Structures are given as structure tokens and as C-alpha cells.
């Protein structure tokens, strides 16, 4: 028998310990195994969550710890929901969410469909396409500001190379109208491979025999695509949209490094707005209420979506 | 060759190949540009039109690891000639080395926190996943959903109380604090993935071991762990990559002592404005390990990024 490191550790376990454990029931072992994880999650996830909810009913400010904290009821929630800036933020977030999802679904599906044609070397190229999504969004986002520089930036150069015009004539991250697109482009570059991989798994799960049957029935390629391929990939595609939706709703690192929410508040997505309230303006109670509202929104939307997804799957 | 109705024709393959390769080249350009910029001089980096061919220099890398300062011309002239190659590079810019930069420390912090949290996460996660897979844990489905839902919260939202909590128990800006935090964040992913891997191991193996007189614990260590090794390894790489890339918690909860590389790299500046070659050099060193891991992981990639929802 080969002696892997794990086996060495196991055989090094003293007899006495082993004997003590022998007496334990499965039930006890189950709790010993699950317990530490639950404890850690309670301490680092649930406890802060409850604390956030509690803070959301107070006027506590982190930067003034000596001020008396008073209970203000639902005042913070009322202020969040009536704040004009928040609706601006929501619009920016909606623009970002909708366009990233639309572009990533279209490009991701198209790529998966092409890769599934199994041309030679498709594995290698798939791996290359996947690379951006595994990298640190903050570090890469920061570098995209360099690519977006007017005049010297590679992006501006490439765009004006094909369209003509002056590479110094526009600034993707300095212009109120272009900045929302700058973050959409960077996010699409980064996360299209995610949608692509999931679609590819969907395409590969379709058995060849179905297409052979369709061919016998003389269904056109066009018809096969819309009545076989698309419906069978749909559950996978919906799953990809769910993941991208949740991730981009809480988007922070890439965008904060790219535009910092600017210019003005043109790209101030919810997470960036929340960070400003909590860690720059130090309105802790207000920010907590805001956080609770966001969490409930994501959770609610995700639950409804998962129900819809399950219905599609069952069909 | 037999004719198949589902096998795409050669022309289709050619067209598909050209389109995909075209996209791959466009998508890899920014990454190649980061690597290239790291080897450019500061004037080449901001040249117009962007320079594809340039004389490579290690200026960016030297600037990344050093802090430099300007001295008066007479002092500069009076200096003894540079003794090392990196001193020469700094002198050529008309500067002298003032000391090491903080990049090394920040990188080391990323390594310590990344590996620390990954190891802890694997120990806790494998145990929990085994229990969820093999035993009847009360409220099992609720617990699994609870573990998953912790991922829906924007990090900023929980950062406020974690910030307060860490401050009150002395964990703010410490390696231990960040290790515990990243472990908790990654636990959902690892339990979910590992349960999938352990579910795939036939339970008969353990039953045979139990009949042979192994205890449950021994069976877990000697039978289940070796068989789950590949799954554990790929899950570990996912946790490592996540901890490595994490930015939001790092920027909010660390400053001097335990700061990791992602919040640090964007703050690198030279003596006159942003030093892009140094930033690119720092990014290259930081991103390279992940690129290598991605290539190693490619078979398990899909499973990892979808929480095991898509397996193949």
C-alpha cells in the first residue's frame, strides 16, 4: 500500500485517541464535524447580520463612539427610501446590470455555440478566453483605467484606429455619458467567459441522438436551433444569469477601481454608494438600514428567480 | 470516415475556429498589455501611438520593490558609482534608492492570509461536507441553503459590524482576523463543492472499512479523504484564488499591518504621478500564479464557479 501524507497522519494518531473516538456515535461525529463550521458562520456571518439590523434602528455613528446612541425606529428606512441619490444609484445599477447581462448572454452563448463545433484546438482557446474571469477584479480594474486613458490608452487607440477620429478626443472614465459604458465593457470582458462555460456545459449535455432524430424528420438547421438547442440550454443560461445578477448587484471591486463611482455619481452603484455612506460619511445607522434593504431585495429577487428556474427545468 | 449528421462540416469548423480565436486574441490583449507594460520604460509606457515593440527594461520591477528619492545635483554627482544592477537602473532615472517598498510585505500578507484561510477552510469544509453527505443532520437542507445565502450579502453591508466586532476584540488589521473572515466567506463554496465530490464516492467503500473494524473517523481519514483528494485539491485552489483576489474586505478592514496586495497595487505611485510600469509589474507578479492555477484547474473550473450546480 502506498503511504500518502494523509495515511501517515492517520497512522500517527495515538491509539488512545482512536479508542476514544471509537465510542462516539455517528450522531456525535456529525455534530463534531459540522459544529465548527456552523460556529464560525454564526460568528462571522450571522452575528454581524443581526448587528446590522440592530444598528439600522439607531443613529449610531462609528466615528463618534462616545455620542449617546438613541433608538430611532424606522426613521433610517424612511430616509433611505426617500433619498433622491439612492434612486440615481439604483438607475446606475440597473443600467449596469441589464447591459452586462444582455451582452454577456449574447456573446457568451455565441462563443459556446462556436466552441461546440469542436474545431481543432478548441480546448486551448477556451482556456485562454477563461483567464480574465479568474483574476483579481481590483487589480485588473485598476489597469483598465490605463487602457481607457485618452491619447495613450490602448482602448482609445484601438477604437479610433477602426473608426477614425482623435484618440485624445474622448475619455471613457471622465465623461458622464461614457463612464457607465466603460464599466459595462470591462465587466463584459471579464465575465463573458463565465456565461460561456455554463452554456457550453448546457450544449454538451444535449445528446446527439436528438439531433439525429430531428434530421430524420427533416427539420431545418434553423428550426433545430430554436426548438431543440435553445430550450435545452435555457436552464443553464438562466442559472448563469442568476449568478451574474447576484454578483453584479453587489459589484464593488472592479468598478470602484475603474471609476470610483464617478464622474459625479454617474457610475455610483449600490455597493459604492453604501461604502460612501458607511465609511466616508460615517452614517452607520443609515448605512445599516440601506444594507438591510439591499439584502432583502437580492434575497427576494433571487428566490422568485429560482422558482422560475425550477419551473423551466421541470418542463 | 463515416458520415454523421451531427458532426459539423469542415467549413463550419473553420469559421467557428476563426471567430473564437479572434475573440480569444482580443480578450487576451489587455493581459498581454499588462505584462508588456511591466517591461517598458516610463516614457515608452505612455508613448503615442502605443508601442508594441520596445526595448525591455526592468525599471518597472525595480521601481516596484524600491522607494526612490531625488537629491541635489551636486550630491548626485558626488555619489560613488552604483554597485548593483538595480542601483544603476535607478541612477539612470536621476534618482537614488531610499529603501525597499512595501510591495514585498503586501505580497507576503496575501500569501499568509490566502494559504491560512484555505487550509482552515479545507479542514472545516471537508468535515462539514462529509457530515452533510453521509449523516442525517437535522435541518440539513435549511443549513445548506443558509450557508449558500451568506453569499448574497454585499460585503460592504456586513463590513460595518465586522469592523466594529474586530475592533472590540483586537482583530482589526491582523492576519488572524482576515484568515477567519475569508474562511467564513469561502466556507459556503467549499462545503457545497466538497459535498458534491463526497457524494460521488460510493458509500460501500466505507461500509467495507467499517466491517473491517475501522471506526467512522478512521474510515473518513483512510478511505474517504484519499478518494476525495482531487476534489479537495480543486476546491482548495478555488478558495485560494478567491482569498487572493478579494478586495472589498481587505480595503475596509486592513491598513498598515495585514493589508494584502489588491488594495496596495493601485496605490503605487512614482516620483511624478502614477508609475504605470511599476503598477503593471506588481500586477504581473500578482496575477501570474492565478493564471497558472487556472490552466491546471480547467477541468474543474465550471463546477467551482457555479457552486457545483453544473458538474461537467
mmCIF file with all atom_site columns, C-alpha atoms in Angstrom, chain B residues 78-207:
data_model
loop_
_atom_site.group_PDB
_atom_site.id
_atom_site.type_symbol
_atom_site.label_atom_id
_atom_site.label_alt_id
_atom_site.label_comp_id
_atom_site.label_asym_id
_atom_site.label_entity_id
_atom_site.label_seq_id
_atom_site.pdbx_PDB_ins_code
_atom_site.Cartn_x
_atom_site.Cartn_y
_atom_site.Cartn_z
_atom_site.occupancy
_atom_site.B_iso_or_equiv
_atom_site.pdbx_formal_charge
_atom_site.auth_seq_id
_atom_site.auth_comp_id
_atom_site.auth_asym_id
_atom_site.auth_atom_id
_atom_site.pdbx_PDB_model_num
ATOM 1   C CA . UNK B 1 78  ? 29.412  63.198 -5.566  1.00 0.00 ? 78  UNK B CA 1
ATOM 2   C CA . UNK B 1 79  ? 27.908  59.725 -5.121  1.00 0.00 ? 79  UNK B CA 1
ATOM 3   C CA . UNK B 1 80  ? 30.151  56.687 -5.582  1.00 0.00 ? 80  UNK B CA 1
ATOM 4   C CA . UNK B 1 81  ? 29.310  54.727 -8.764  1.00 0.00 ? 81  UNK B CA 1
ATOM 5   C CA . UNK B 1 82  ? 26.418  52.266 -8.411  1.00 0.00 ? 82  UNK B CA 1
ATOM 6   C CA . UNK B 1 83  ? 27.466  48.803 -7.283  1.00 0.00 ? 83  UNK B CA 1
ATOM 7   C CA . UNK B 1 84  ? 24.417  46.752 -8.291  1.00 0.00 ? 84  UNK B CA 1
ATOM 8   C CA . UNK B 1 85  ? 22.400  46.477 -11.487 1.00 0.00 ? 85  UNK B CA 1
ATOM 9   C CA . UNK B 1 86  ? 19.247  47.771 -9.846  1.00 0.00 ? 86  UNK B CA 1
ATOM 10  C CA . UNK B 1 87  ? 21.061  50.755 -8.426  1.00 0.00 ? 87  UNK B CA 1
ATOM 11  C CA . UNK B 1 88  ? 22.236  51.547 -11.951 1.00 0.00 ? 88  UNK B CA 1
ATOM 12  C CA . UNK B 1 89  ? 18.663  51.487 -13.226 1.00 0.00 ? 89  UNK B CA 1
ATOM 13  C CA . UNK B 1 90  ? 17.540  53.894 -10.504 1.00 0.00 ? 90  UNK B CA 1
ATOM 14  C CA . UNK B 1 91  ? 20.519  56.206 -11.057 1.00 0.00 ? 91  UNK B CA 1
ATOM 15  C CA . UNK B 1 92  ? 19.708  56.356 -14.774 1.00 0.00 ? 92  UNK B CA 1
ATOM 16  C CA . UNK B 1 93  ? 16.406  57.965 -13.804 1.00 0.00 ? 93  UNK B CA 1
ATOM 17  C CA . UNK B 1 94  ? 18.374  60.606 -11.850 1.00 0.00 ? 94  UNK B CA 1
ATOM 18  C CA . UNK B 1 95  ? 17.244  59.186 -8.503  1.00 0.00 ? 95  UNK B CA 1
ATOM 19  C CA . UNK B 1 96  ? 18.730  57.213 -5.643  1.00 0.00 ? 96  UNK B CA 1
ATOM 20  C CA . UNK B 1 97  ? 17.290  54.277 -3.723  1.00 0.00 ? 97  UNK B CA 1
ATOM 21  C CA . UNK B 1 98  ? 15.814  55.362 -0.402  1.00 0.00 ? 98  UNK B CA 1
ATOM 22  C CA . UNK B 1 99  ? 14.789  51.894 0.756   1.00 0.00 ? 99  UNK B CA 1
ATOM 23  C CA . UNK B 1 100 ? 12.592  48.909 -0.035  1.00 0.00 ? 100 UNK B CA 1
ATOM 24  C CA . UNK B 1 101 ? 8.923   49.469 -0.935  1.00 0.00 ? 101 UNK B CA 1
ATOM 25  C CA . UNK B 1 102 ? 6.044   47.804 0.881   1.00 0.00 ? 102 UNK B CA 1
ATOM 26  C CA . UNK B 1 103 ? 5.141   45.560 -2.044  1.00 0.00 ? 103 UNK B CA 1
ATOM 27  C CA . UNK B 1 104 ? 7.094   42.591 -0.647  1.00 0.00 ? 104 UNK B CA 1
ATOM 28  C CA . UNK B 1 105 ? 5.254   42.804 2.676   1.00 0.00 ? 105 UNK B CA 1
ATOM 29  C CA . UNK B 1 106 ? 1.871   43.141 0.996   1.00 0.00 ? 106 UNK B CA 1
ATOM 30  C CA . UNK B 1 107 ? 2.555   40.194 -1.251  1.00 0.00 ? 107 UNK B CA 1
ATOM 31  C CA . UNK B 1 108 ? 3.644   38.124 1.748   1.00 0.00 ? 108 UNK B CA 1
ATOM 32  C CA . UNK B 1 109 ? 0.435   39.119 3.548   1.00 0.00 ? 109 UNK B CA 1
ATOM 33  C CA . UNK B 1 110 ? -1.553  37.853 0.562   1.00 0.00 ? 110 UNK B CA 1
ATOM 34  C CA . UNK B 1 111 ? 0.337   34.566 0.740   1.00 0.00 ? 111 UNK B CA 1
ATOM 35  C CA . UNK B 1 112 ? -0.140  34.148 4.518   1.00 0.00 ? 112 UNK B CA 1
ATOM 36  C CA . UNK B 1 113 ? -3.819  35.094 4.524   1.00 0.00 ? 113 UNK B CA 1
ATOM 37  C CA . UNK B 1 114 ? -4.567  33.182 1.326   1.00 0.00 ? 114 UNK B CA 1
ATOM 38  C CA . UNK B 1 115 ? -2.950  29.937 2.411   1.00 0.00 ? 115 UNK B CA 1
ATOM 39  C CA . UNK B 1 116 ? -4.024  30.266 6.055   1.00 0.00 ? 116 UNK B CA 1
ATOM 40  C CA . UNK B 1 117 ? -7.675  30.702 5.180   1.00 0.00 ? 117 UNK B CA 1
ATOM 41  C CA . UNK B 1 118 ? -7.552  27.975 2.525   1.00 0.00 ? 118 UNK B CA 1
ATOM 42  C CA . UNK B 1 119 ? -6.108  25.391 4.914   1.00 0.00 ? 119 UNK B CA 1
ATOM 43  C CA . UNK B 1 120 ? -8.581  26.256 7.666   1.00 0.00 ? 120 UNK B CA 1
ATOM 44  C CA . UNK B 1 121 ? -11.409 26.269 5.174   1.00 0.00 ? 121 UNK B CA 1
ATOM 45  C CA . UNK B 1 122 ? -10.478 22.825 3.854   1.00 0.00 ? 122 UNK B CA 1
ATOM 46  C CA . UNK B 1 123 ? -10.279 21.313 7.343   1.00 0.00 ? 123 UNK B CA 1
ATOM 47  C CA . UNK B 1 124 ? -13.659 22.707 8.399   1.00 0.00 ? 124 UNK B CA 1
ATOM 48  C CA . UNK B 1 125 ? -15.245 22.304 4.981   1.00 0.00 ? 125 UNK B CA 1
ATOM 49  C CA . UNK B 1 126 ? -14.262 18.680 4.391   1.00 0.00 ? 126 UNK B CA 1
ATOM 50  C CA . UNK B 1 127 ? -15.541 17.650 7.811   1.00 0.00 ? 127 UNK B CA 1
ATOM 51  C CA . UNK B 1 128 ? -18.834 19.504 7.381   1.00 0.00 ? 128 UNK B CA 1
ATOM 52  C CA . UNK B 1 129 ? -19.271 18.264 3.815   1.00 0.00 ? 129 UNK B CA 1
ATOM 53  C CA . UNK B 1 130 ? -18.705 14.660 4.925   1.00 0.00 ? 130 UNK B CA 1
ATOM 54  C CA . UNK B 1 131 ? -21.308 15.011 7.648   1.00 0.00 ? 131 UNK B CA 1
ATOM 55  C CA . UNK B 1 132 ? -23.820 16.566 5.246   1.00 0.00 ? 132 UNK B CA 1
ATOM 56  C CA . UNK B 1 133 ? -23.127 13.853 2.714   1.00 0.00 ? 133 UNK B CA 1
ATOM 57  C CA . UNK B 1 134 ? -23.269 10.785 4.954   1.00 0.00 ? 134 UNK B CA 1
ATOM 58  C CA . UNK B 1 135 ? -25.298 11.522 8.072   1.00 0.00 ? 135 UNK B CA 1
ATOM 59  C CA . UNK B 1 136 ? -28.826 12.606 8.682   1.00 0.00 ? 136 UNK B CA 1
ATOM 60  C CA . UNK B 1 137 ? -28.155 16.088 10.003  1.00 0.00 ? 137 UNK B CA 1
ATOM 61  C CA . UNK B 1 138 ? -31.320 17.742 11.309  1.00 0.00 ? 138 UNK B CA 1
ATOM 62  C CA . UNK B 1 139 ? -32.453 20.684 9.151   1.00 0.00 ? 139 UNK B CA 1
ATOM 63  C CA . UNK B 1 140 ? -29.907 19.623 6.519   1.00 0.00 ? 140 UNK B CA 1
ATOM 64  C CA . UNK B 1 141 ? -31.492 21.422 3.590   1.00 0.00 ? 141 UNK B CA 1
ATOM 65  C CA . UNK B 1 142 ? -32.048 24.585 5.608   1.00 0.00 ? 142 UNK B CA 1
ATOM 66  C CA . UNK B 1 143 ? -28.447 24.575 6.761   1.00 0.00 ? 143 UNK B CA 1
ATOM 67  C CA . UNK B 1 144 ? -27.169 24.138 3.231   1.00 0.00 ? 144 UNK B CA 1
ATOM 68  C CA . UNK B 1 145 ? -29.369 26.964 1.975   1.00 0.00 ? 145 UNK B CA 1
ATOM 69  C CA . UNK B 1 146 ? -28.304 29.121 4.890   1.00 0.00 ? 146 UNK B CA 1
ATOM 70  C CA . UNK B 1 147 ? -24.660 28.503 4.051   1.00 0.00 ? 147 UNK B CA 1
ATOM 71  C CA . UNK B 1 148 ? -25.321 29.444 0.438   1.00 0.00 ? 148 UNK B CA 1
ATOM 72  C CA . UNK B 1 149 ? -27.348 32.554 1.196   1.00 0.00 ? 149 UNK B CA 1
ATOM 73  C CA . UNK B 1 150 ? -24.438 34.092 3.070   1.00 0.00 ? 150 UNK B CA 1
ATOM 74  C CA . UNK B 1 151 ? -23.036 34.725 -0.390  1.00 0.00 ? 151 UNK B CA 1
ATOM 75  C CA . UNK B 1 152 ? -25.868 37.042 -1.383  1.00 0.00 ? 152 UNK B CA 1
ATOM 76  C CA . UNK B 1 153 ? -24.941 39.791 1.053   1.00 0.00 ? 153 UNK B CA 1
ATOM 77  C CA . UNK B 1 154 ? -22.818 42.597 -0.394  1.00 0.00 ? 154 UNK B CA 1
ATOM 78  C CA . UNK B 1 155 ? -19.513 42.522 1.519   1.00 0.00 ? 155 UNK B CA 1
ATOM 79  C CA . UNK B 1 156 ? -19.836 46.209 2.360   1.00 0.00 ? 156 UNK B CA 1
ATOM 80  C CA . UNK B 1 157 ? -23.103 45.501 4.175   1.00 0.00 ? 157 UNK B CA 1
ATOM 81  C CA . UNK B 1 158 ? -21.528 43.131 6.711   1.00 0.00 ? 158 UNK B CA 1
ATOM 82  C CA . UNK B 1 159 ? -18.293 45.086 6.816   1.00 0.00 ? 159 UNK B CA 1
ATOM 83  C CA . UNK B 1 160 ? -19.683 47.654 9.298   1.00 0.00 ? 160 UNK B CA 1
ATOM 84  C CA . UNK B 1 161 ? -20.420 45.215 12.150  1.00 0.00 ? 161 UNK B CA 1
ATOM 85  C CA . UNK B 1 162 ? -17.349 43.100 11.355  1.00 0.00 ? 162 UNK B CA 1
ATOM 86  C CA . UNK B 1 163 ? -15.309 46.276 11.569  1.00 0.00 ? 163 UNK B CA 1
ATOM 87  C CA . UNK B 1 164 ? -16.844 47.029 14.987  1.00 0.00 ? 164 UNK B CA 1
ATOM 88  C CA . UNK B 1 165 ? -16.529 43.440 16.169  1.00 0.00 ? 165 UNK B CA 1
ATOM 89  C CA . UNK B 1 166 ? -12.885 43.105 15.110  1.00 0.00 ? 166 UNK B CA 1
ATOM 90  C CA . UNK B 1 167 ? -12.054 46.408 16.736  1.00 0.00 ? 167 UNK B CA 1
ATOM 91  C CA . UNK B 1 168 ? -13.571 45.392 20.056  1.00 0.00 ? 168 UNK B CA 1
ATOM 92  C CA . UNK B 1 169 ? -11.770 42.028 20.223  1.00 0.00 ? 169 UNK B CA 1
ATOM 93  C CA . UNK B 1 170 ? -8.475  43.280 18.824  1.00 0.00 ? 170 UNK B CA 1
ATOM 94  C CA . UNK B 1 171 ? -8.658  41.503 15.471  1.00 0.00 ? 171 UNK B CA 1
ATOM 95  C CA . UNK B 1 172 ? -8.771  44.548 13.230  1.00 0.00 ? 172 UNK B CA 1
ATOM 96  C CA . UNK B 1 173 ? -5.864  44.739 10.801  1.00 0.00 ? 173 UNK B CA 1
ATOM 97  C CA . UNK B 1 174 ? -4.470  41.356 11.885  1.00 0.00 ? 174 UNK B CA 1
ATOM 98  C CA . UNK B 1 175 ? -3.665  38.273 9.831   1.00 0.00 ? 175 UNK B CA 1
ATOM 99  C CA . UNK B 1 176 ? -5.783  36.083 12.114  1.00 0.00 ? 176 UNK B CA 1
ATOM 100 C CA . UNK B 1 177 ? -8.820  38.318 11.667  1.00 0.00 ? 177 UNK B CA 1
ATOM 101 C CA . UNK B 1 178 ? -8.548  38.233 7.881   1.00 0.00 ? 178 UNK B CA 1
ATOM 102 C CA . UNK B 1 179 ? -7.927  34.471 7.865   1.00 0.00 ? 179 UNK B CA 1
ATOM 103 C CA . UNK B 1 180 ? -11.085 33.855 9.923   1.00 0.00 ? 180 UNK B CA 1
ATOM 104 C CA . UNK B 1 181 ? -13.088 36.239 7.752   1.00 0.00 ? 181 UNK B CA 1
ATOM 105 C CA . UNK B 1 182 ? -12.001 34.703 4.438   1.00 0.00 ? 182 UNK B CA 1
ATOM 106 C CA . UNK B 1 183 ? -12.525 31.220 5.832   1.00 0.00 ? 183 UNK B CA 1
ATOM 107 C CA . UNK B 1 184 ? -16.105 32.101 6.714   1.00 0.00 ? 184 UNK B CA 1
ATOM 108 C CA . UNK B 1 185 ? -16.719 33.658 3.310   1.00 0.00 ? 185 UNK B CA 1
ATOM 109 C CA . UNK B 1 186 ? -15.252 30.647 1.489   1.00 0.00 ? 186 UNK B CA 1
ATOM 110 C CA . UNK B 1 187 ? -16.864 28.027 3.670   1.00 0.00 ? 187 UNK B CA 1
ATOM 111 C CA . UNK B 1 188 ? -20.137 28.204 1.752   1.00 0.00 ? 188 UNK B CA 1
ATOM 112 C CA . UNK B 1 189 ? -18.409 27.477 -1.546  1.00 0.00 ? 189 UNK B CA 1
ATOM 113 C CA . UNK B 1 190 ? -16.199 24.723 -0.172  1.00 0.00 ? 190 UNK B CA 1
ATOM 114 C CA . UNK B 1 191 ? -18.907 22.846 1.756   1.00 0.00 ? 191 UNK B CA 1
ATOM 115 C CA . UNK B 1 192 ? -21.189 22.986 -1.264  1.00 0.00 ? 192 UNK B CA 1
ATOM 116 C CA . UNK B 1 193 ? -18.500 21.760 -3.674  1.00 0.00 ? 193 UNK B CA 1
ATOM 117 C CA . UNK B 1 194 ? -16.988 19.153 -1.369  1.00 0.00 ? 194 UNK B CA 1
ATOM 118 C CA . UNK B 1 195 ? -20.377 17.648 -0.589  1.00 0.00 ? 195 UNK B CA 1
ATOM 119 C CA . UNK B 1 196 ? -20.762 17.082 -4.319  1.00 0.00 ? 196 UNK B CA 1
ATOM 120 C CA . UNK B 1 197 ? -17.387 15.367 -4.549  1.00 0.00 ? 197 UNK B CA 1
ATOM 121 C CA . UNK B 1 198 ? -18.003 13.193 -1.473  1.00 0.00 ? 198 UNK B CA 1
ATOM 122 C CA . UNK B 1 199 ? -21.496 12.258 -2.700  1.00 0.00 ? 199 UNK B CA 1
ATOM 123 C CA . UNK B 1 200 ? -19.813 10.725 -5.729  1.00 0.00 ? 200 UNK B CA 1
ATOM 124 C CA . UNK B 1 201 ? -17.701 8.354  -3.636  1.00 0.00 ? 201 UNK B CA 1
ATOM 125 C CA . UNK B 1 202 ? -19.648 5.089  -3.252  1.00 0.00 ? 202 UNK B CA 1
ATOM 126 C CA . UNK B 1 203 ? -20.649 4.587  0.370   1.00 0.00 ? 203 UNK B CA 1
ATOM 127 C CA . UNK B 1 204 ? -19.819 0.862  0.032   1.00 0.00 ? 204 UNK B CA 1
ATOM 128 C CA . UNK B 1 205 ? -16.101 1.557  0.438   1.00 0.00 ? 205 UNK B CA 1
ATOM 129 C CA . UNK B 1 206 ? -16.632 2.973  3.908   1.00 0.00 ? 206 UNK B CA 1
ATOM 130 C CA . UNK B 1 207 ? -19.048 0.232  4.851   1.00 0.00 ? 207 UNK B CA 1
#
